[in-house]
XYZ file of C-alpha atoms in Angstrom:
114
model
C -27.239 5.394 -33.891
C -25.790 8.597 -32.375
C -27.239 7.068 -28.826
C -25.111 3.766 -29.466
C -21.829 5.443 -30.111
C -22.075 7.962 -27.295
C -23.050 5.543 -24.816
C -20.282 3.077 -26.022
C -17.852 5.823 -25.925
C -18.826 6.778 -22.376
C -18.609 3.317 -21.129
C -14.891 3.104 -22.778
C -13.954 6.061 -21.025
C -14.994 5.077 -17.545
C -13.089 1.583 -17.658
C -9.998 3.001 -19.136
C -10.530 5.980 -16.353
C -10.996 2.823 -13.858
C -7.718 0.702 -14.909
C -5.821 3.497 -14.690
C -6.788 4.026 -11.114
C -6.003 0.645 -10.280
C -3.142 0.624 -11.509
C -1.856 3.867 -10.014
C -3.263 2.367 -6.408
C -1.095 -0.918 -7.378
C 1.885 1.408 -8.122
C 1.795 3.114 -4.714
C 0.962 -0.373 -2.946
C 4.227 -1.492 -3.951
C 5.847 1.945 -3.157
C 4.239 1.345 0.202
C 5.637 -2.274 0.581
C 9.167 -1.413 -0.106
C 9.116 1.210 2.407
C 7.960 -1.142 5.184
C 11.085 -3.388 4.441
C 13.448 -0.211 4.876
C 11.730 0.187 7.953
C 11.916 -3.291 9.358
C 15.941 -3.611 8.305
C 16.722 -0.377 10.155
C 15.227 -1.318 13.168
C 17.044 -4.788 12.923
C 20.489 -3.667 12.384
C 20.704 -1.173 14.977
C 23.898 0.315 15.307
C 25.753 -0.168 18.550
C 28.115 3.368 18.287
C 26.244 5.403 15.780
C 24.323 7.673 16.413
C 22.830 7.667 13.068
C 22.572 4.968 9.872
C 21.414 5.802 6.101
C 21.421 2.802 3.793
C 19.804 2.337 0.291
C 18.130 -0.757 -0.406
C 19.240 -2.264 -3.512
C 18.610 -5.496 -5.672
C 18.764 -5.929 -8.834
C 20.135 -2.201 -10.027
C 17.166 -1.211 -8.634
C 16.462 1.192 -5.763
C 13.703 -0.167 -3.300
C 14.088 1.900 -0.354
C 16.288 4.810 0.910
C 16.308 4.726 5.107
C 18.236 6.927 7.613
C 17.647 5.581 11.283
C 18.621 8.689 13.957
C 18.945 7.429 17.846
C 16.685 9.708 19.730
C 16.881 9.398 24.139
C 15.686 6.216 24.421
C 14.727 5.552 20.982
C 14.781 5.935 17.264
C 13.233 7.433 14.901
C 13.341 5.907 11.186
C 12.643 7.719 7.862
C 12.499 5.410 5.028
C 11.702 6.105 1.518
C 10.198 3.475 -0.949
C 10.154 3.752 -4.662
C 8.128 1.518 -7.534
C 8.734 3.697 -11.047
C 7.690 6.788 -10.610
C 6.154 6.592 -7.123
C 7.679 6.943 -3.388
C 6.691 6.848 -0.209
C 7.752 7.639 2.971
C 7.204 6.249 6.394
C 8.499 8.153 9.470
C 8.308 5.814 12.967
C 9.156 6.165 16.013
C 9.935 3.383 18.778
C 11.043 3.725 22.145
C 13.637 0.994 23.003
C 11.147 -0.698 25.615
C 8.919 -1.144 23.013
C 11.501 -2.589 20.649
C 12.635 -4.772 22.896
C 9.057 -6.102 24.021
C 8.489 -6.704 20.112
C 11.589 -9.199 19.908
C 13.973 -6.513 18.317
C 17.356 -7.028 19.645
C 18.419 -3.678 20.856
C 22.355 -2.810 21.592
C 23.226 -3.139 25.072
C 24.459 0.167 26.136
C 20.876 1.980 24.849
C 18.875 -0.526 27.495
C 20.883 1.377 29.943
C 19.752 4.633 28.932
């Protein structure tokens, strides 16, 4: 009888153990995700004069992303933060203007230049 109850205890523990897990990797997916749209936004609105662009992605009094975009010589670099709950992410990339451009991304005039 002891053998039953230890055995069902053990297998309770390891699926509890194993939701949990999921769970935290769904947590950080979605951390993940909401970083990738800061990222794609900043590198989409571009600005023409500044040097430099922060912006908090918002919807629903909820924060989704934090980004700050910083022109580099001939490029960017873009820091964005995502947040699900309790978890964030960050993403750091940077692009060179050629290669935003040869991806579609419409980059202000006076940086082509550069």
């Amino acid at each position: 009888m002891k053998l039953i109850y230890l055995s069902s205890l053990l297998v309770l523990f390891a699926l509890s153990n194993l939701f949990a897990q999921e769970r935290l990797e769904n947590d950080i997916d979605m951390a993940y995700q909401n970083a990738k749209k800061g990222i794609y936004w900043a590198i989409s609105n571009i600005p023409e004069k500044k040097s430099k662009l922060e912006n908090d992605l918002i919807s629903e009094d909820r924060l989704y992303a934090s980004v700050r975009l910083y022109k580099e010589v001939k490029g960017v670099k873009v820091v964005s933060k995502g947040f699900f709950q309790t978890n964030e992410v960050e993403i750091k990339v940077y692009k060179s203007y050629d290669s935003l451009i040869s991806e579609g991304y419409n980059v202000p005039t006076n940086e082509k230049e550069e």
